[in-house]
PDB file of C-alpha atoms and ligand atoms in Angstrom:
ATOM      1  CA  MET A   1      16.313  -1.720 -16.689  1.00  0.00           C
ATOM      2  CA  PRO A   2      16.794  -4.571 -19.170  1.00  0.00           C
ATOM      3  CA  ASN A   3      17.249  -3.362 -22.763  1.00  0.00           C
ATOM      4  CA  HIS A   4      16.143  -6.657 -24.278  1.00  0.00           C
ATOM      5  CA  PRO A   5      12.484  -7.277 -25.245  1.00  0.00           C
ATOM      6  CA  PRO A   6      10.410  -8.671 -22.344  1.00  0.00           C
ATOM      7  CA  PRO A   7       9.713 -12.429 -22.421  1.00  0.00           C
ATOM      8  CA  ALA A   8       6.483 -13.561 -24.054  1.00  0.00           C
ATOM      9  CA  THR A   9       3.416 -12.717 -21.973  1.00  0.00           C
ATOM     10  CA  ARG A  10       2.297 -15.761 -20.040  1.00  0.00           C
ATOM     11  CA  HIS A  11       0.400 -14.271 -17.106  1.00  0.00           C
ATOM     12  CA  GLN A  12      -1.972 -11.332 -16.693  1.00  0.00           C
ATOM     13  CA  LEU A  13      -2.902  -9.212 -13.660  1.00  0.00           C
ATOM     14  CA  THR A  14      -5.823  -6.817 -13.250  1.00  0.00           C
ATOM     15  CA  ILE A  15      -4.852  -4.010 -10.868  1.00  0.00           C
ATOM     16  CA  GLY A  16      -7.663  -2.070  -9.147  1.00  0.00           C
ATOM     17  CA  TRP A  17      -6.836   1.545  -8.294  1.00  0.00           C
ATOM     18  CA  LEU A  18      -9.073   3.156  -5.674  1.00  0.00           C
ATOM     19  CA  TYR A  19     -10.466   6.559  -6.742  1.00  0.00           C
ATOM     20  CA  PRO A  20      -7.343   7.884  -8.547  1.00  0.00           C
ATOM     21  CA  ASP A  21      -8.932  11.308  -9.070  1.00  0.00           C
ATOM     22  CA  LEU A  22      -9.458  11.717  -5.327  1.00  0.00           C
ATOM     23  CA  MET A  23      -6.665   9.650  -3.763  1.00  0.00           C
ATOM     24  CA  SER A  24      -3.355  10.474  -5.428  1.00  0.00           C
ATOM     25  CA  THR A  25      -2.502  13.706  -3.632  1.00  0.00           C
ATOM     26  CA  TYR A  26       1.004  12.666  -2.681  1.00  0.00           C
ATOM     27  CA  GLY A  27       2.259  11.166  -5.964  1.00  0.00           C
ATOM     28  CA  ASP A  28       1.186   7.644  -5.097  1.00  0.00           C
ATOM     29  CA  ARG A  29       0.302   7.008  -8.755  1.00  0.00           C
ATOM     30  CA  GLY A  30       3.989   6.141  -8.993  1.00  0.00           C
ATOM     31  CA  ASN A  31       3.144   2.851  -7.280  1.00  0.00           C
ATOM     32  CA  ILE A  32       0.812   1.887 -10.135  1.00  0.00           C
ATOM     33  CA  ILE A  33       3.497   2.755 -12.701  1.00  0.00           C
ATOM     34  CA  CYS A  34       6.049   0.680 -10.763  1.00  0.00           C
ATOM     35  CA  LEU A  35       3.756  -2.374 -10.637  1.00  0.00           C
ATOM     36  CA  GLN A  36       2.985  -2.047 -14.357  1.00  0.00           C
ATOM     37  CA  LYS A  37       6.657  -1.753 -15.365  1.00  0.00           C
ATOM     38  CA  ARG A  38       7.898  -4.578 -13.118  1.00  0.00           C
ATOM     39  CA  CYS A  39       5.227  -6.793 -14.650  1.00  0.00           C
ATOM     40  CA  GLU A  40       5.948  -5.648 -18.213  1.00  0.00           C
ATOM     41  CA  TRP A  41       9.703  -6.311 -17.809  1.00  0.00           C
ATOM     42  CA  ARG A  42       8.770  -9.889 -16.926  1.00  0.00           C
ATOM     43  CA  GLY A  43       6.256 -10.439 -19.712  1.00  0.00           C
ATOM     44  CA  ILE A  44       3.262 -10.202 -17.337  1.00  0.00           C
ATOM     45  CA  ALA A  45       0.360  -8.337 -18.963  1.00  0.00           C
ATOM     46  CA  THR A  46      -1.502  -5.816 -16.791  1.00  0.00           C
ATOM     47  CA  LYS A  47      -4.876  -4.099 -16.953  1.00  0.00           C
ATOM     48  CA  ILE A  48      -5.669  -1.119 -14.686  1.00  0.00           C
ATOM     49  CA  ILE A  49      -9.216  -0.604 -13.408  1.00  0.00           C
ATOM     50  CA  ASN A  50      -9.825   2.887 -12.019  1.00  0.00           C
ATOM     51  CA  ILE A  51     -12.305   2.314  -9.193  1.00  0.00           C
ATOM     52  CA  ASP A  52     -14.806   5.184  -9.034  1.00  0.00           C
ATOM     53  CA  PRO A  53     -18.583   5.677  -8.628  1.00  0.00           C
ATOM     54  CA  SER A  54     -19.132   4.060 -12.051  1.00  0.00           C
ATOM     55  CA  THR A  55     -17.359   0.817 -11.130  1.00  0.00           C
ATOM     56  CA  SER A  56     -19.707  -2.148 -10.780  1.00  0.00           C
ATOM     57  CA  GLU A  57     -19.537  -4.939  -8.227  1.00  0.00           C
ATOM     58  CA  HIS A  58     -18.681  -7.308 -11.108  1.00  0.00           C
ATOM     59  CA  GLY A  59     -15.813  -5.026 -12.150  1.00  0.00           C
ATOM     60  CA  LEU A  60     -14.401  -5.208  -8.627  1.00  0.00           C
ATOM     61  CA  SER A  61     -14.587  -9.016  -8.627  1.00  0.00           C
ATOM     62  CA  THR A  62     -12.084  -9.185 -11.529  1.00  0.00           C
ATOM     63  CA  ILE A  63      -9.312  -7.499  -9.506  1.00  0.00           C
ATOM     64  CA  ASP A  64      -6.118  -9.483  -8.780  1.00  0.00           C
ATOM     65  CA  LEU A  65      -4.209  -6.715  -6.952  1.00  0.00           C
ATOM     66  CA  LEU A  66      -5.700  -3.669  -5.215  1.00  0.00           C
ATOM     67  CA  PHE A  67      -4.072  -0.268  -4.602  1.00  0.00           C
ATOM     68  CA  GLY A  68      -5.220   2.891  -2.792  1.00  0.00           C
ATOM     69  CA  GLY A  69      -3.181   6.076  -2.414  1.00  0.00           C
ATOM     70  CA  GLY A  70      -3.103   9.054  -0.096  1.00  0.00           C
ATOM     71  CA  ALA A  71      -5.722  11.776   0.205  1.00  0.00           C
ATOM     72  CA  GLN A  72      -6.722  14.836   2.154  1.00  0.00           C
ATOM     73  CA  ASP A  73      -9.487  14.578   4.734  1.00  0.00           C
ATOM     74  CA  ARG A  74     -12.127  16.108   2.422  1.00  0.00           C
ATOM     75  CA  GLU A  75     -11.421  13.619  -0.382  1.00  0.00           C
ATOM     76  CA  GLN A  76     -11.491  10.741   2.094  1.00  0.00           C
ATOM     77  CA  THR A  77     -15.005  11.779   3.080  1.00  0.00           C
ATOM     78  CA  LEU A  78     -16.055  11.894  -0.597  1.00  0.00           C
ATOM     79  CA  VAL A  79     -14.613   8.418  -1.228  1.00  0.00           C
ATOM     80  CA  MET A  80     -16.495   6.908   1.696  1.00  0.00           C
ATOM     81  CA  ARG A  81     -19.775   8.300   0.388  1.00  0.00           C
ATOM     82  CA  ASP A  82     -19.291   5.882  -2.528  1.00  0.00           C
ATOM     83  CA  LEU A  83     -17.404   3.033  -0.846  1.00  0.00           C
ATOM     84  CA  ARG A  84     -20.414   1.510   0.883  1.00  0.00           C
ATOM     85  CA  GLY A  85     -23.135  -1.090   0.267  1.00  0.00           C
ATOM     86  CA  SER A  86     -22.260  -3.703  -2.381  1.00  0.00           C
ATOM     87  CA  LYS A  87     -19.021  -1.919  -3.300  1.00  0.00           C
ATOM     88  CA  LYS A  88     -17.820  -2.018   0.315  1.00  0.00           C
ATOM     89  CA  LYS A  89     -18.781  -5.703   0.527  1.00  0.00           C
ATOM     90  CA  ALA A  90     -16.903  -6.486  -2.706  1.00  0.00           C
ATOM     91  CA  ILE A  91     -13.693  -4.801  -1.459  1.00  0.00           C
ATOM     92  CA  ILE A  92     -13.886  -6.650   1.869  1.00  0.00           C
ATOM     93  CA  GLU A  93     -14.377  -9.933   0.002  1.00  0.00           C
ATOM     94  CA  LEU A  94     -11.293  -9.320  -2.146  1.00  0.00           C
ATOM     95  CA  ILE A  95      -9.134  -8.843   0.949  1.00  0.00           C
ATOM     96  CA  GLU A  96     -10.673 -11.778   2.826  1.00  0.00           C
ATOM     97  CA  HIS A  97     -10.005 -13.951  -0.245  1.00  0.00           C
ATOM     98  CA  ASN A  98      -6.296 -13.086   0.030  1.00  0.00           C
ATOM     99  CA  ILE A  99      -6.111 -10.622  -2.888  1.00  0.00           C
ATOM    100  CA  PRO A 100      -2.835  -8.736  -2.277  1.00  0.00           C
ATOM    101  CA  SER A 101      -3.309  -5.032  -1.643  1.00  0.00           C
ATOM    102  CA  LEU A 102      -1.339  -1.931  -0.821  1.00  0.00           C
ATOM    103  CA  PHE A 103      -3.074   0.986   0.889  1.00  0.00           C
ATOM    104  CA  VAL A 104      -1.044   4.140   1.490  1.00  0.00           C
ATOM    105  CA  CYS A 105      -1.752   6.707   4.194  1.00  0.00           C
ATOM    106  CA  GLY A 106      -5.283   8.027   3.643  1.00  0.00           C
ATOM    107  CA  ALA A 107      -6.359   4.703   2.116  1.00  0.00           C
ATOM    108  CA  PRO A 108      -5.531   2.394   5.094  1.00  0.00           C
ATOM    109  CA  GLN A 109      -7.188   4.934   7.413  1.00  0.00           C
ATOM    110  CA  LEU A 110     -10.404   4.151   5.494  1.00  0.00           C
ATOM    111  CA  MET A 111      -9.750   0.388   5.619  1.00  0.00           C
ATOM    112  CA  GLY A 112      -9.579   0.550   9.432  1.00  0.00           C
ATOM    113  CA  GLU A 113     -12.485   0.810  11.897  1.00  0.00           C
ATOM    114  CA  TYR A 114     -12.775   4.609  11.618  1.00  0.00           C
ATOM    115  CA  TYR A 115     -10.897   7.820  10.907  1.00  0.00           C
ATOM    116  CA  GLU A 116     -11.628  11.018  12.872  1.00  0.00           C
ATOM    117  CA  PRO A 117     -10.449  13.835  10.539  1.00  0.00           C
ATOM    118  CA  ALA A 118      -9.109  17.211  11.672  1.00  0.00           C
ATOM    119  CA  LYS A 119     -12.561  18.695  11.332  1.00  0.00           C
ATOM    120  CA  GLY A 120     -16.053  17.263  10.821  1.00  0.00           C
ATOM    121  CA  GLU A 121     -17.682  13.934  11.421  1.00  0.00           C
ATOM    122  CA  ARG A 122     -15.961  10.622  12.130  1.00  0.00           C
ATOM    123  CA  ILE A 123     -15.522   8.592   8.906  1.00  0.00           C
ATOM    124  CA  GLU A 124     -16.606   4.976   9.488  1.00  0.00           C
ATOM    125  CA  GLY A 125     -14.113   2.644   7.758  1.00  0.00           C
ATOM    126  CA  LEU A 126     -14.441  -0.775   6.115  1.00  0.00           C
ATOM    127  CA  GLY A 127     -13.168  -2.533   9.259  1.00  0.00           C
ATOM    128  CA  ILE A 128     -10.647  -4.641   7.296  1.00  0.00           C
ATOM    129  CA  PHE A 129      -7.718  -3.446   9.381  1.00  0.00           C
ATOM    130  CA  ALA A 130      -7.915  -3.872  13.190  1.00  0.00           C
ATOM    131  CA  MET A 131      -7.014  -0.254  13.891  1.00  0.00           C
ATOM    132  CA  HIS A 132      -8.429   3.260  14.100  1.00  0.00           C
ATOM    133  CA  SER A 133      -7.021   6.692  13.209  1.00  0.00           C
ATOM    134  CA  LYS A 134      -7.549  10.121  14.729  1.00  0.00           C
ATOM    135  CA  HIS A 135      -6.366  13.546  13.547  1.00  0.00           C
ATOM    136  CA  PRO A 136      -5.627  15.691  16.671  1.00  0.00           C
ATOM    137  CA  GLY A 137      -6.951  18.799  14.950  1.00  0.00           C
ATOM    138  CA  PRO A 138      -5.856  21.524  12.538  1.00  0.00           C
ATOM    139  CA  ALA A 139      -3.436  23.070  15.057  1.00  0.00           C
ATOM    140  CA  ALA A 140      -1.526  19.827  15.592  1.00  0.00           C
ATOM    141  CA  ASP A 141       1.790  19.253  13.863  1.00  0.00           C
ATOM    142  CA  ARG A 142       1.645  16.976  10.843  1.00  0.00           C
ATOM    143  CA  LEU A 143       3.933  13.949  10.862  1.00  0.00           C
ATOM    144  CA  ILE A 144       6.214  14.785   7.945  1.00  0.00           C
ATOM    145  CA  GLY A 145       9.624  13.644   6.788  1.00  0.00           C
ATOM    146  CA  ASN A 146      11.861  10.990   5.267  1.00  0.00           C
ATOM    147  CA  THR A 147      11.454   7.590   6.863  1.00  0.00           C
ATOM    148  CA  VAL A 148      13.267   4.284   7.290  1.00  0.00           C
ATOM    149  CA  ALA A 149      11.666   1.170   8.782  1.00  0.00           C
ATOM    150  CA  GLU A 150      12.478  -2.506   9.295  1.00  0.00           C
ATOM    151  CA  VAL A 151       9.913  -4.702   7.515  1.00  0.00           C
ATOM    152  CA  SER A 152       8.141  -7.312   9.690  1.00  0.00           C
ATOM    153  CA  TRP A 153       8.556 -10.023   7.028  1.00  0.00           C
ATOM    154  CA  ASN A 154       7.222 -12.599   9.477  1.00  0.00           C
ATOM    155  CA  ASN A 155       3.846 -10.860   9.214  1.00  0.00           C
ATOM    156  CA  LEU A 156       4.108 -11.128   5.415  1.00  0.00           C
ATOM    157  CA  GLY A 157       4.806 -14.865   5.614  1.00  0.00           C
ATOM    158  CA  GLU A 158       8.462 -14.537   4.581  1.00  0.00           C
ATOM    159  CA  PRO A 159      10.465 -14.735   7.830  1.00  0.00           C
ATOM    160  CA  ASP A 160      13.762 -15.296   5.998  1.00  0.00           C
ATOM    161  CA  HIS A 161      13.475 -12.456   3.467  1.00  0.00           C
ATOM    162  CA  PRO A 162      16.981 -10.907   3.084  1.00  0.00           C
ATOM    163  CA  GLN A 163      15.876  -7.289   2.475  1.00  0.00           C
ATOM    164  CA  THR A 164      15.455  -5.799   5.936  1.00  0.00           C
ATOM    165  CA  HIS A 165      14.464  -2.167   5.561  1.00  0.00           C
ATOM    166  CA  ILE A 166      12.341   0.171   3.453  1.00  0.00           C
ATOM    167  CA  VAL A 167      12.534   3.925   2.909  1.00  0.00           C
ATOM    168  CA  GLY A 168       9.827   6.466   2.194  1.00  0.00           C
ATOM    169  CA  PHE A 169       8.343   9.858   2.928  1.00  0.00           C
ATOM    170  CA  GLU A 170       5.434  10.528   5.254  1.00  0.00           C
ATOM    171  CA  ASN A 171       3.004  13.438   5.460  1.00  0.00           C
ATOM    172  CA  HIS A 172      -0.062  12.843   7.615  1.00  0.00           C
ATOM    173  CA  GLY A 173      -1.988  14.531  10.383  1.00  0.00           C
ATOM    174  CA  GLY A 174      -3.889  11.415  11.399  1.00  0.00           C
ATOM    175  CA  ARG A 175      -2.412   9.111  14.030  1.00  0.00           C
ATOM    176  CA  THR A 176      -3.139   5.391  13.713  1.00  0.00           C
ATOM    177  CA  TYR A 177      -3.453   2.989  16.653  1.00  0.00           C
ATOM    178  CA  LEU A 178      -3.352  -0.780  16.086  1.00  0.00           C
ATOM    179  CA  ASN A 179      -5.628  -3.097  18.067  1.00  0.00           C
ATOM    180  CA  ARG A 180      -3.748  -5.543  20.322  1.00  0.00           C
ATOM    181  CA  SER A 181      -4.329  -8.391  17.829  1.00  0.00           C
ATOM    182  CA  ALA A 182      -3.104  -6.424  14.791  1.00  0.00           C
ATOM    183  CA  LYS A 183       0.185  -7.143  12.979  1.00  0.00           C
ATOM    184  CA  PRO A 184       2.354  -4.151  12.017  1.00  0.00           C
ATOM    185  CA  PHE A 185       3.908  -3.923   8.547  1.00  0.00           C
ATOM    186  CA  ALA A 186       7.203  -2.561   9.897  1.00  0.00           C
ATOM    187  CA  THR A 187       9.037  -1.012  12.832  1.00  0.00           C
ATOM    188  CA  VAL A 188      10.152   2.624  12.546  1.00  0.00           C
ATOM    189  CA  VAL A 189      13.920   3.256  12.479  1.00  0.00           C
ATOM    190  CA  LYS A 190      13.684   6.916  11.423  1.00  0.00           C
ATOM    191  CA  GLY A 191      10.485   8.981  11.277  1.00  0.00           C
ATOM    192  CA  TYR A 192       7.063   8.782  12.955  1.00  0.00           C
ATOM    193  CA  GLY A 193       5.213   5.812  11.451  1.00  0.00           C
ATOM    194  CA  ASN A 194       1.648   5.151  12.601  1.00  0.00           C
ATOM    195  CA  ASN A 195       1.548   7.675  15.418  1.00  0.00           C
ATOM    196  CA  GLY A 196       5.013   8.893  16.451  1.00  0.00           C
ATOM    197  CA  GLU A 197       4.675   7.050  19.775  1.00  0.00           C
ATOM    198  CA  ASP A 198       4.837   3.229  19.528  1.00  0.00           C
ATOM    199  CA  ARG A 199       7.284   2.870  16.563  1.00  0.00           C
ATOM    200  CA  THR A 200       4.821   0.751  14.620  1.00  0.00           C
ATOM    201  CA  GLU A 201       4.522   1.483  10.914  1.00  0.00           C
ATOM    202  CA  GLY A 202       1.492   0.350   8.959  1.00  0.00           C
ATOM    203  CA  ILE A 203      -0.416  -2.894   9.351  1.00  0.00           C
ATOM    204  CA  VAL A 204      -0.791  -6.313   7.669  1.00  0.00           C
ATOM    205  CA  HIS A 205      -3.990  -8.341   7.327  1.00  0.00           C
ATOM    206  CA  LYS A 206      -3.816 -11.498   5.162  1.00  0.00           C
ATOM    207  CA  ASN A 207      -2.158 -10.187   1.934  1.00  0.00           C
ATOM    208  CA  ALA A 208      -3.179  -6.573   2.504  1.00  0.00           C
ATOM    209  CA  ILE A 209      -0.561  -3.994   3.538  1.00  0.00           C
ATOM    210  CA  GLY A 210      -1.397  -0.623   5.057  1.00  0.00           C
ATOM    211  CA  CYS A 211       1.479   1.820   5.120  1.00  0.00           C
ATOM    212  CA  TYR A 212       2.130   5.518   5.729  1.00  0.00           C
ATOM    213  CA  PHE A 213       5.077   5.674   3.326  1.00  0.00           C
ATOM    214  CA  HIS A 214       4.749   7.840   0.237  1.00  0.00           C
ATOM    215  CA  GLY A 215       7.795   8.284  -1.939  1.00  0.00           C
ATOM    216  CA  PRO A 216       6.281   6.561  -3.877  1.00  0.00           C
ATOM    217  CA  LEU A 217       6.812   3.468  -1.759  1.00  0.00           C
ATOM    218  CA  LEU A 218       7.213   0.825  -4.472  1.00  0.00           C
ATOM    219  CA  PRO A 219       9.813   2.422  -6.780  1.00  0.00           C
ATOM    220  CA  LYS A 220      11.929   3.106  -3.660  1.00  0.00           C
ATOM    221  CA  ASN A 221      11.416  -0.439  -2.350  1.00  0.00           C
ATOM    222  CA  PRO A 222      11.051  -2.862  -5.294  1.00  0.00           C
ATOM    223  CA  VAL A 223      11.034  -5.860  -2.937  1.00  0.00           C
ATOM    224  CA  ILE A 224       7.564  -4.824  -1.767  1.00  0.00           C
ATOM    225  CA  ALA A 225       6.376  -4.392  -5.384  1.00  0.00           C
ATOM    226  CA  ASP A 226       7.656  -7.884  -6.193  1.00  0.00           C
ATOM    227  CA  TRP A 227       6.024  -9.347  -3.068  1.00  0.00           C
ATOM    228  CA  LEU A 228       2.652  -7.933  -4.242  1.00  0.00           C
ATOM    229  CA  ILE A 229       3.120  -9.170  -7.849  1.00  0.00           C
ATOM    230  CA  LYS A 230       4.257 -12.637  -6.751  1.00  0.00           C
ATOM    231  CA  LYS A 231       1.357 -12.994  -4.289  1.00  0.00           C
ATOM    232  CA  ALA A 232      -1.165 -11.793  -6.879  1.00  0.00           C
ATOM    233  CA  LEU A 233       0.038 -14.369  -9.433  1.00  0.00           C
ATOM    234  CA  GLU A 234       0.066 -17.165  -6.828  1.00  0.00           C
ATOM    235  CA  VAL A 235      -3.464 -16.382  -5.648  1.00  0.00           C
ATOM    236  CA  LYS A 236      -4.798 -16.010  -9.221  1.00  0.00           C
ATOM    237  CA  TYR A 237      -3.101 -19.064 -10.751  1.00  0.00           C
ATOM    238  CA  GLN A 238      -3.072 -21.122  -7.543  1.00  0.00           C
ATOM    239  CA  THR A 239       0.553 -22.167  -7.980  1.00  0.00           C
ATOM    240  CA  LYS A 240       3.984 -21.237  -6.601  1.00  0.00           C
ATOM    241  CA  ILE A 241       5.566 -18.433  -8.630  1.00  0.00           C
ATOM    242  CA  GLU A 242       9.247 -17.497  -8.936  1.00  0.00           C
ATOM    243  CA  LEU A 243       9.586 -14.040 -10.475  1.00  0.00           C
ATOM    244  CA  ALA A 244      12.405 -13.364 -12.943  1.00  0.00           C
ATOM    245  CA  VAL A 245      15.119 -11.351 -11.170  1.00  0.00           C
ATOM    246  CA  LEU A 246      15.341  -7.733 -12.378  1.00  0.00           C
ATOM    247  CA  ASP A 247      18.402  -5.480 -12.320  1.00  0.00           C
ATOM    248  CA  ASP A 248      17.612  -3.233  -9.302  1.00  0.00           C
ATOM    249  CA  LYS A 249      21.082  -1.665  -9.027  1.00  0.00           C
ATOM    250  CA  VAL A 250      19.719   1.874  -9.489  1.00  0.00           C
ATOM    251  CA  GLU A 251      16.878   1.383  -6.990  1.00  0.00           C
ATOM    252  CA  ASN A 252      19.230  -0.144  -4.413  1.00  0.00           C
ATOM    253  CA  ARG A 253      21.770   2.676  -4.826  1.00  0.00           C
ATOM    254  CA  ALA A 254      18.987   5.252  -4.363  1.00  0.00           C
ATOM    255  CA  GLN A 255      17.779   3.499  -1.222  1.00  0.00           C
ATOM    256  CA  ALA A 256      21.319   3.314   0.233  1.00  0.00           C
ATOM    257  CA  ALA A 257      21.769   7.035  -0.518  1.00  0.00           C
ATOM    258  CA  ILE A 258      18.698   8.069   1.492  1.00  0.00           C
ATOM    259  CA  VAL A 259      19.617   5.761   4.380  1.00  0.00           C
ATOM    260  CA  SER A 260      23.094   7.268   4.486  1.00  0.00           C
ATOM    261  CA  ARG A 261      21.759  10.844   4.168  1.00  0.00           C
ATOM    262  CA  LEU A 262      19.477  10.177   7.150  1.00  0.00           C
ATOM    263  CA  GLY A 263      22.482   8.926   9.127  1.00  0.00           C
ATOM    264  CA  VAL A 264      20.776   5.606   9.837  1.00  0.00           C
ATOM    265  CA  SER A 265      22.588   2.295  10.207  1.00  0.00           C
ATOM    266  CA  VAL A 266      20.508  -0.683   9.037  1.00  0.00           C
TER     267      VAL A 266
HETATM  268  N1  LIG B   1      -5.752  13.092   5.323  1.00  0.00           N
HETATM  269  C1  LIG B   1      -5.029  12.047   6.045  1.00  0.00           C
HETATM  270  C2  LIG B   1      -4.150  12.628   7.154  1.00  0.00           C
HETATM  271  O1  LIG B   1      -3.890  13.816   7.161  1.00  0.00           O
HETATM  272  C3  LIG B   1      -4.163  11.238   5.088  1.00  0.00           C
HETATM  273  C4  LIG B   1      -3.023  12.036   4.482  1.00  0.00           C
HETATM  274  C5  LIG B   1      -2.317  11.279   3.369  1.00  0.00           C
HETATM  275  O2  LIG B   1      -2.886  10.454   2.696  1.00  0.00           O
HETATM  276  N2  LIG B   1      -1.007  11.609   3.152  1.00  0.00           N
HETATM  277  O3  LIG B   1      -3.671  11.879   8.009  1.00  0.00           O
END
């Protein structure tokens, strides 16, 4: 990355991180680090709010960009014991007011209508995403492996975006099924995606992305990190934003290497 001092700080973003002690089982904290660094390199100040049982409704209202990582079924149940009432309402309001968000794996399952875990009761979701998820049970194979998918940029409001594909790693037992009206985040080229059947990967609702890709997703696919940062600044400052271009040679070489190793042509 650039070895010159970042430009003077002009903008600031508050990033909300959903239950980091319960939902970072698959290294998804790397997405927070990526967002922080790609802001810092551009002179954008960041503040991280760890969302947990002590977080107030007011605290949630200050969030400009929301992130939730992956979790095991038990932790998802614990999170949903807290994510209800005024806290649930505040999260829904953020999304409905176009706050950009990234939810990975266990997190989007909770943002959907419901998640039926491998064992135990159905977990009612926040109903933000028009989808539901079901784990076929402890004996079922988990959907695990390196992944490549073509981003549905049209659904992200950028039909002409030049970067076509993303790479990642998935590890989930739950299968997700989009409602007919829902917009997928991407189309699977290699891997399972939402359910290993319909080649959809993730979901988009307003500026919220649900995605099954760990990796972590953002360091492997900086275009998605920049889309989130740009959207967050535009929504917060109510103006068009052009982000300074960063030197992503290393990230792009790493992405090309995994695509080639998987024998995929994109
Ligand atoms: N516990 C959920 C499942 O197995 C989510 C897993 C994850 O976040 N990687 O599908």
